[in-house]
Amino acid sequence: MDVDDIRGTAFGTAPVPLSVLDLVTVGSGYTATRALRTSVEIAKLAERRGFTRHWVAEHHSMPGVASSSPAVILAHLAAHTDRIRLGSGGVMLPNHAPLVIAEQFGTLEALAPGRIDLGLGRAPGTDGATAAALRRTDHLNEGADEFPQQLAELTRFLDDDFPDGHPYARIHAVPGPVQGPTGRPPIWLLGSSGFSARLAGMLGLPFAFAHHFSAQNTVPALDLYRESFRPSKVLDAPYALIGVSALAADSESEARRQTRTNALSMLRLRTGRPGLVPTPEEAEAYAYSPLEREFVDGWLANVVSGTPDQVRDGLDALQKRTGADELMLTANAHSPQARLRSYELIADVYGAPDPT
């Protein structure tokens, strides 16, 4: 596997490559159909403006998110794009049999050769009850504890190299190597704490950290990843990406209005009241308790938002502070127009060319 399958290319004046994390957000008054159409529009925009990759993340039982089936969405995005890398950010491996994921992403690689990333996480991507329904077990910690073994099994299915005598030696993930010479999607490990950071380093894999909801752990996790890193056939040096909540608008006040919708949505999710992403008007009218206000203020403190110049300065400072090799931007807001406008403005401020 060529390291170019992993490393991105920065555009314009951006200090590192920029990419997109798409949660397929469903705002109040919109539908999942509209959210999925917006994902196609964002992927086309990202490709046109030079973003490196477009990832979607597995979530379940969240009304404001329509990305429960990353492989299905990625196949749809592949049919509407030509060059941009597409991937999962991520697939929550303990929710699935490794063979199923190998088949799904082998199919995606066959559909879009050389453009697929397989990002893997060990969290459920949902609450405990939903995770139990997905996994058909109440022993959820076992899935997380078994993640290294599941990862090793998935890797062998992707490479079709179980040793002789192994129970799975005669099982082949198809599409895959058994059908002839083929590439395979590079594996990324995702995390919001130190476990996956250390494992990614030990295995010499690229690492993606969820700064957008675990900002206090970003620098320690990246330090641990770099300290643990061992060169592999995949990478000769660490490569760390961080997910960042970033939203640019034509004015600072408009950016503030839009980011507050996501903050209220997260507040409701964290307090067991998940729903569609509220409108800016609903977020402005909401009567926050002191504890709720504290949560929202803390959440917004880790969002890079404002005018394009303010967002550029914030992203540059964050990259300098963390040493991240790539920034993956998630523009979470109520309306499709606000998300699309944000990516366009960020590309503009970094001087990314627009072929149109």
Coordinates of C-alpha atoms in Angstrom, one line a residue:
M1 CA 0.0 0.0 0.0
D2 CA 1.4 3.3 -1.0
V3 CA 1.6 6.0 1.7
D4 CA 0.0 8.4 -0.9
D5 CA -3.2 6.4 -0.2
I6 CA -3.1 7.9 3.3
R7 CA -1.4 11.3 3.1
G8 CA -3.3 14.2 1.7
T9 CA -2.2 17.3 -0.2
A10 CA -2.8 20.8 1.2
F11 CA -4.4 23.3 -1.1
G12 CA -3.8 27.1 -1.4
T13 CA -2.3 28.5 1.8
A14 CA -3.7 25.8 4.1
P15 CA -0.9 24.5 6.4
V16 CA -2.0 20.9 6.0
P17 CA -4.6 19.0 3.9
L18 CA -8.3 19.8 4.7
S19 CA -11.0 17.2 4.6
V20 CA -14.7 16.8 5.4
L21 CA -16.5 14.9 8.1
D22 CA -20.2 14.6 7.2
L23 CA -22.7 13.6 9.9
V24 CA -25.5 13.8 7.3
T25 CA -27.3 16.2 9.6
V26 CA -31.1 16.3 9.6
G27 CA -32.5 19.7 10.7
S28 CA -36.0 20.4 11.9
G29 CA -38.2 20.9 8.8
Y30 CA -36.0 18.7 6.6
T31 CA -35.9 15.0 5.9
A32 CA -33.3 12.3 5.7
T33 CA -33.7 12.4 1.9
R34 CA -32.7 16.0 1.9
A35 CA -29.8 15.3 4.2
L36 CA -28.5 12.6 1.9
R37 CA -28.8 14.8 -1.1
T38 CA -26.9 17.5 0.8
S39 CA -24.1 14.9 1.4
V40 CA -23.8 14.5 -2.3
E41 CA -23.7 18.3 -2.8
I42 CA -21.0 18.6 -0.1
A43 CA -18.9 15.8 -1.6
K44 CA -19.1 17.4 -5.1
L45 CA -18.1 20.8 -3.6
A46 CA -15.3 19.2 -1.6
E47 CA -13.9 17.4 -4.7
R48 CA -14.2 20.5 -6.8
R49 CA -12.4 22.7 -4.3
G50 CA -9.6 20.3 -3.5
F51 CA -10.5 18.8 -0.1
T52 CA -8.6 15.5 0.4
R53 CA -11.4 13.2 1.7
H54 CA -15.0 13.0 2.6
W55 CA -15.9 10.7 5.5
V56 CA -19.3 9.7 7.0
A57 CA -19.7 8.4 10.6
E58 CA -21.8 5.5 11.9
H59 CA -24.4 6.7 14.4
H60 CA -27.6 5.0 15.5
S61 CA -31.0 6.0 17.0
M62 CA -30.2 9.7 16.6
P63 CA -33.0 11.6 14.8
G64 CA -30.7 14.5 13.8
V65 CA -28.2 12.2 12.0
A66 CA -28.9 10.0 9.0
S67 CA -25.6 8.1 8.8
S68 CA -26.4 4.8 10.3
S69 CA -25.1 2.9 7.2
P70 CA -21.8 4.3 6.1
A71 CA -21.1 1.7 3.4
V72 CA -24.5 2.4 1.7
I73 CA -23.9 6.2 1.8
L74 CA -20.3 5.8 0.5
A75 CA -21.5 3.8 -2.5
H76 CA -23.9 6.6 -3.3
L77 CA -21.2 9.2 -3.0
A78 CA -18.8 7.2 -5.1
A79 CA -21.4 7.2 -7.9
H80 CA -21.5 11.0 -7.8
T81 CA -17.8 11.8 -7.5
D82 CA -14.6 11.0 -9.5
R83 CA -11.5 11.8 -7.5
I84 CA -12.0 12.6 -3.8
R85 CA -11.3 9.9 -1.2
L86 CA -14.3 8.6 0.5
G87 CA -14.4 6.7 3.8
S88 CA -15.9 5.9 7.2
G89 CA -15.1 8.1 10.1
G90 CA -15.9 5.6 11.2
V91 CA -17.4 2.2 11.2
M92 CA -17.9 1.0 14.8
L93 CA -16.3 -2.4 14.5
P94 CA -17.7 -4.1 17.6
N95 CA -21.2 -3.6 16.1
H96 CA -20.4 -5.8 13.1
A97 CA -18.8 -9.1 12.1
P98 CA -15.3 -8.4 10.6
L99 CA -16.2 -10.5 7.5
V100 CA -19.2 -8.2 6.8
I101 CA -17.1 -5.1 7.0
A102 CA -14.4 -6.7 4.8
E103 CA -17.1 -7.5 2.2
Q104 CA -18.7 -4.1 2.3
F105 CA -15.4 -2.2 1.9
G106 CA -14.1 -4.6 -0.6
T107 CA -17.2 -3.9 -2.6
L108 CA -16.6 -0.1 -2.2
E109 CA -13.0 -0.5 -3.3
A110 CA -14.1 -2.4 -6.4
L111 CA -16.6 0.4 -7.1
A112 CA -14.2 3.3 -6.6
P113 CA -10.6 1.8 -6.8
G114 CA -8.0 3.7 -4.8
R115 CA -10.5 6.1 -3.3
I116 CA -11.8 4.3 -0.2
D117 CA -10.7 4.7 3.4
L118 CA -11.8 2.3 6.2
G119 CA -11.8 4.2 9.5
L120 CA -12.6 2.1 12.5
G121 CA -13.8 2.9 16.0
R122 CA -14.5 0.7 19.1
A123 CA -17.3 2.8 20.6
P124 CA -20.9 1.9 19.8
G125 CA -21.8 5.2 18.2
T126 CA -25.0 5.3 20.2
D127 CA -26.5 4.7 23.7
G128 CA -26.2 1.4 25.5
A129 CA -29.7 0.1 24.8
T130 CA -29.3 0.7 21.1
A131 CA -25.9 -0.9 21.1
A132 CA -27.3 -4.0 22.8
A133 CA -30.0 -4.2 20.1
L134 CA -27.3 -3.9 17.4
R135 CA -25.0 -6.5 18.9
R136 CA -27.7 -8.8 20.3
T137 CA -25.9 -8.8 23.7
D138 CA -25.9 -6.8 26.9
H139 CA -22.1 -7.4 27.4
L140 CA -21.0 -4.2 25.6
N141 CA -17.6 -3.9 27.2
E142 CA -16.6 -7.3 25.8
G143 CA -16.9 -5.8 22.2
A144 CA -14.6 -2.9 23.1
D145 CA -12.1 -5.2 24.9
E146 CA -12.0 -7.5 21.9
F147 CA -11.3 -4.7 19.4
P148 CA -7.7 -5.6 18.8
Q149 CA -8.7 -9.2 17.9
Q150 CA -11.5 -8.0 15.7
L151 CA -9.1 -5.6 14.0
A152 CA -6.6 -8.4 13.3
E153 CA -9.4 -10.6 11.9
L154 CA -10.7 -7.9 9.7
T155 CA -7.2 -7.2 8.4
R156 CA -6.6 -10.8 7.5
F157 CA -10.0 -11.0 5.6
L158 CA -9.0 -7.8 3.7
D159 CA -5.6 -9.3 2.8
D160 CA -6.9 -12.9 2.4
D161 CA -4.0 -14.3 4.4
F162 CA -5.3 -16.4 7.2
P163 CA -2.6 -19.1 7.9
D164 CA -3.1 -22.7 7.0
G165 CA -5.0 -24.5 9.7
H166 CA -6.9 -21.4 10.8
P167 CA -10.7 -22.0 11.0
Y168 CA -11.2 -19.2 8.5
A169 CA -8.4 -20.1 6.1
R170 CA -10.8 -21.3 3.4
I171 CA -13.1 -18.2 3.8
H172 CA -12.7 -15.4 1.4
A173 CA -14.0 -11.9 1.6
V174 CA -15.3 -11.0 -1.8
P175 CA -14.7 -8.7 -3.6
G176 CA -11.1 -9.2 -2.6
P177 CA -7.7 -10.6 -3.4
V178 CA -9.0 -14.2 -4.1
Q179 CA -10.4 -12.7 -7.3
G180 CA -7.1 -11.4 -8.6
P181 CA -4.6 -8.5 -7.9
T182 CA -6.5 -5.7 -6.3
G183 CA -5.9 -2.8 -3.9
R184 CA -7.6 -2.6 -0.6
P185 CA -8.8 0.3 1.5
P186 CA -6.2 1.6 4.1
I187 CA -7.3 1.1 7.7
W188 CA -7.4 4.1 10.0
L189 CA -8.0 3.9 13.8
L190 CA -10.3 6.4 15.3
G191 CA -10.5 7.5 18.9
S192 CA -11.4 10.0 21.5
S193 CA -9.0 8.8 24.2
G194 CA -5.7 7.0 24.5
F195 CA -6.6 3.4 23.7
S196 CA -6.8 3.7 19.9
A197 CA -4.0 6.2 19.9
R198 CA -1.6 3.7 21.4
L199 CA -2.9 0.8 19.3
A200 CA -2.6 2.8 16.1
G201 CA 0.9 3.7 17.0
M202 CA 1.9 0.2 17.8
L203 CA 0.5 -1.1 14.5
G204 CA 1.9 1.8 12.4
L205 CA -1.5 2.9 11.2
P206 CA -2.8 6.4 10.6
F207 CA -4.8 7.8 13.5
A208 CA -7.9 10.1 13.5
F209 CA -8.8 11.8 16.8
A210 CA -12.2 13.2 17.6
H211 CA -11.2 16.7 18.7
H212 CA -14.7 18.0 17.9
F213 CA -16.1 16.3 21.0
S214 CA -13.1 15.4 23.1
A215 CA -10.9 18.5 22.8
Q216 CA -9.3 18.1 26.3
N217 CA -7.8 14.8 25.2
T218 CA -6.4 15.8 21.8
V219 CA -2.8 16.7 22.6
P220 CA -2.3 13.9 25.1
A221 CA -3.7 11.3 22.6
L222 CA -1.6 12.6 19.7
D223 CA 1.5 12.6 22.0
L224 CA 0.7 9.0 22.9
Y225 CA 0.2 8.0 19.3
R226 CA 3.5 9.5 18.3
E227 CA 5.4 8.0 21.2
S228 CA 3.9 4.6 20.5
F229 CA 4.5 4.7 16.8
R230 CA 6.4 1.8 15.1
P231 CA 7.1 2.0 11.4
S232 CA 5.1 -0.4 9.3
K233 CA 4.5 -1.4 5.7
V234 CA 1.7 1.2 5.8
L235 CA 3.5 4.2 7.2
D236 CA 7.1 5.1 7.9
A237 CA 6.2 8.0 10.2
P238 CA 3.1 8.9 12.2
Y239 CA 0.1 10.5 10.4
A240 CA -2.5 12.1 12.6
L241 CA -5.8 13.7 11.5
I242 CA -8.1 15.5 13.9
G243 CA -11.8 16.1 13.5
V244 CA -12.8 19.8 14.1
S245 CA -16.1 21.5 14.4
A246 CA -15.7 24.5 12.1
L247 CA -18.3 26.7 10.6
A248 CA -17.7 29.9 8.5
A249 CA -20.4 32.3 7.6
D250 CA -20.6 35.7 5.9
S251 CA -20.7 37.4 9.3
E252 CA -19.7 36.6 12.8
S253 CA -23.2 36.9 14.1
E254 CA -24.6 34.5 11.5
A255 CA -21.9 32.0 12.3
R256 CA -22.9 32.3 16.0
R257 CA -26.6 31.7 15.1
Q258 CA -25.7 28.6 13.2
T259 CA -23.3 27.0 15.7
R260 CA -25.8 27.4 18.5
T261 CA -28.2 25.1 16.7
N262 CA -25.7 22.3 17.0
A263 CA -24.9 23.1 20.6
L264 CA -28.6 22.8 21.6
S265 CA -28.8 19.6 19.6
M266 CA -25.8 18.1 21.5
L267 CA -27.3 19.3 24.9
R268 CA -30.5 17.4 24.1
L269 CA -28.6 14.4 23.1
R270 CA -26.4 14.3 26.2
T271 CA -29.5 14.7 28.4
G272 CA -31.4 11.9 26.8
R273 CA -33.6 14.0 24.5
P274 CA -32.2 13.5 21.0
G275 CA -34.1 15.1 18.2
L276 CA -33.8 16.8 14.9
V277 CA -31.3 19.7 14.8
P278 CA -33.2 22.8 15.9
T279 CA -33.6 26.0 13.9
P280 CA -31.6 29.1 14.8
E281 CA -34.8 30.7 16.1
E282 CA -35.5 27.7 18.4
A283 CA -31.9 27.8 19.7
E284 CA -32.1 31.6 20.4
A285 CA -35.5 31.2 22.2
Y286 CA -34.5 28.2 24.3
A287 CA -34.5 28.9 28.1
Y288 CA -31.2 27.5 29.3
S289 CA -30.7 26.5 32.9
P290 CA -27.4 27.5 34.5
L291 CA -26.0 24.0 34.0
E292 CA -27.3 23.8 30.5
R293 CA -25.7 27.2 29.7
E294 CA -22.4 25.9 31.1
F295 CA -22.5 22.9 28.9
V296 CA -23.4 24.9 25.8
D297 CA -20.6 27.5 26.5
G298 CA -18.1 24.7 26.9
W299 CA -19.2 23.0 23.7
L300 CA -19.0 26.2 21.7
A301 CA -15.5 27.0 23.1
N302 CA -14.2 24.1 21.0
V303 CA -16.0 25.2 17.8
V304 CA -13.9 27.2 15.3
S305 CA -16.5 29.6 13.9
G306 CA -16.9 33.1 12.6
T307 CA -16.0 35.0 9.4
P308 CA -13.8 33.1 6.9
D309 CA -10.7 35.0 8.2
Q310 CA -11.5 34.1 11.8
V311 CA -12.0 30.4 10.9
R312 CA -8.7 30.4 9.0
D313 CA -6.9 31.9 12.0
G314 CA -8.5 29.4 14.4
L315 CA -7.7 26.4 12.2
D316 CA -4.1 27.5 11.7
A317 CA -3.7 28.0 15.5
L318 CA -5.2 24.6 16.2
Q319 CA -3.0 22.9 13.7
K320 CA 0.1 24.6 15.1
R321 CA -0.9 23.7 18.7
T322 CA -1.6 20.0 18.0
G323 CA 0.8 19.3 15.1
A324 CA -2.0 17.5 13.3
D325 CA -1.1 16.3 9.8
E326 CA -4.6 16.9 8.5
L327 CA -7.7 18.7 9.6
M328 CA -11.1 17.1 9.0
L329 CA -13.8 19.7 9.2
T330 CA -17.4 19.1 10.3
A331 CA -19.8 21.9 9.7
N332 CA -22.8 21.1 11.9
A333 CA -25.7 23.5 11.5
H334 CA -29.4 23.4 10.9
S335 CA -29.7 24.1 7.2
P336 CA -28.0 22.5 4.2
Q337 CA -27.2 25.9 2.9
A338 CA -25.2 26.9 5.9
R339 CA -23.1 23.8 5.8
L340 CA -22.4 24.1 2.0
R341 CA -21.7 27.8 2.4
S342 CA -19.2 27.1 5.2
Y343 CA -17.1 24.7 3.1
E344 CA -17.1 27.1 0.2
L345 CA -16.0 30.1 2.3
I346 CA -13.2 28.1 3.9
A347 CA -11.9 27.0 0.5
D348 CA -12.0 30.6 -0.6
V349 CA -10.1 32.0 2.3
Y350 CA -7.3 29.5 1.8
G351 CA -7.1 30.4 -1.8
A352 CA -8.2 27.0 -3.1
P353 CA -8.8 27.1 -6.8
D354 CA -12.4 26.8 -8.2
P355 CA -12.4 25.1 -11.6
T356 CA -15.8 26.4 -12.3

